[in-house]
């Protein structure tokens, strides 16, 4: 069964992007290739326990087992040894990726207190976008009374877009609430208060 978010991408987002950018071929329309969720616990005093906690939380949020990431070199100031496990990451593709994006956009981000949209400056120039999540509790799957420690992580959305502008069009159409877009909508409809002020923590 196809994920609703993917159905919406195929049925509404693709034609909208084709019209906006004048793509002649449907294969030119940018798409999301993979989503990488990455966290580091190297700075924690109890790295081993922190790593276990991080892997458990990432698995809960993504529905996929997390892989350990290791230090590439030794840094004595940080008491880091080469190949020491210092973080965890999950790479999502296909249906799980679309499910995660749907939950991120529709459920998790709106739960951030005083949410004003995500920064439009997180693009890398090659069509990929990274946003930082400072607290895993915004995800509905996480039970607040079971959180042992605060785990912040980066979410990198890798797309086939060639430019930042194309990637931003793609993610905007998929519902990513960029802060500059929210401002434009707010100024366009001041009587409704705009979407920027509506997203409060649940």
PDB file of N, CA and C in Angstrom, residues 116-120 168 172 177-185:
ATOM      1  N   UNK A 116       8.002  29.096  14.532  1.00  0.00           N
ATOM      2  CA  UNK A 116       7.850  30.134  13.500  1.00  0.00           C
ATOM      3  C   UNK A 116       8.321  29.637  12.129  1.00  0.00           C
ATOM      4  N   UNK A 117       8.472  28.343  11.994  1.00  0.00           N
ATOM      5  CA  UNK A 117       8.954  27.800  10.727  1.00  0.00           C
ATOM      6  C   UNK A 117      10.428  27.420  10.806  1.00  0.00           C
ATOM      7  N   UNK A 118      10.875  26.598   9.865  1.00  0.00           N
ATOM      8  CA  UNK A 118      12.283  26.165   9.843  1.00  0.00           C
ATOM      9  C   UNK A 118      13.101  27.143   9.000  1.00  0.00           C
ATOM     10  N   UNK A 119      14.388  27.204   9.286  1.00  0.00           N
ATOM     11  CA  UNK A 119      15.253  28.174   8.604  1.00  0.00           C
ATOM     12  C   UNK A 119      15.428  27.823   7.129  1.00  0.00           C
ATOM     13  N   UNK A 120      15.321  28.826   6.247  1.00  0.00           N
ATOM     14  CA  UNK A 120      15.563  28.564   4.819  1.00  0.00           C
ATOM     15  C   UNK A 120      17.057  28.530   4.491  1.00  0.00           C
ATOM     16  N   UNK A 168      14.239  23.789  -2.441  1.00  0.00           N
ATOM     17  CA  UNK A 168      13.297  24.508  -1.572  1.00  0.00           C
ATOM     18  C   UNK A 168      11.871  24.423  -2.125  1.00  0.00           C
ATOM     19  N   UNK A 172       8.958  22.789   0.014  1.00  0.00           N
ATOM     20  CA  UNK A 172       7.815  23.668   0.309  1.00  0.00           C
ATOM     21  C   UNK A 172       6.515  23.028  -0.152  1.00  0.00           C
ATOM     22  N   UNK A 177       7.485  23.764   6.476  1.00  0.00           N
ATOM     23  CA  UNK A 177       7.105  25.146   6.800  1.00  0.00           C
ATOM     24  C   UNK A 177       8.315  26.083   6.963  1.00  0.00           C
ATOM     25  N   UNK A 178       8.839  26.591   5.867  1.00  0.00           N
ATOM     26  CA  UNK A 178       9.981  27.517   5.947  1.00  0.00           C
ATOM     27  C   UNK A 178       9.534  28.844   6.561  1.00  0.00           C
ATOM     28  N   UNK A 179      10.382  29.427   7.384  1.00  0.00           N
ATOM     29  CA  UNK A 179       9.997  30.639   8.119  1.00  0.00           C
ATOM     30  C   UNK A 179       9.726  31.817   7.191  1.00  0.00           C
ATOM     31  N   UNK A 180      10.477  31.949   6.086  1.00  0.00           N
ATOM     32  CA  UNK A 180      10.233  33.079   5.187  1.00  0.00           C
ATOM     33  C   UNK A 180       8.897  32.918   4.448  1.00  0.00           C
ATOM     34  N   UNK A 181       8.514  31.664   4.193  1.00  0.00           N
ATOM     35  CA  UNK A 181       7.226  31.396   3.556  1.00  0.00           C
ATOM     36  C   UNK A 181       6.092  31.754   4.518  1.00  0.00           C
ATOM     37  N   UNK A 182       6.294  31.415   5.792  1.00  0.00           N
ATOM     38  CA  UNK A 182       5.274  31.722   6.801  1.00  0.00           C
ATOM     39  C   UNK A 182       5.073  33.227   6.938  1.00  0.00           C
ATOM     40  N   UNK A 183       6.192  33.982   6.841  1.00  0.00           N
ATOM     41  CA  UNK A 183       6.098  35.447   6.948  1.00  0.00           C
ATOM     42  C   UNK A 183       5.284  36.009   5.784  1.00  0.00           C
ATOM     43  N   UNK A 184       5.568  35.474   4.578  1.00  0.00           N
ATOM     44  CA  UNK A 184       4.838  35.961   3.388  1.00  0.00           C
ATOM     45  C   UNK A 184       3.338  35.702   3.537  1.00  0.00           C
ATOM     46  N   UNK A 185       2.994  34.513   4.025  1.00  0.00           N
ATOM     47  CA  UNK A 185       1.586  34.169   4.199  1.00  0.00           C
ATOM     48  C   UNK A 185       0.946  35.033   5.281  1.00  0.00           C
TER      49      UNK A 185
END
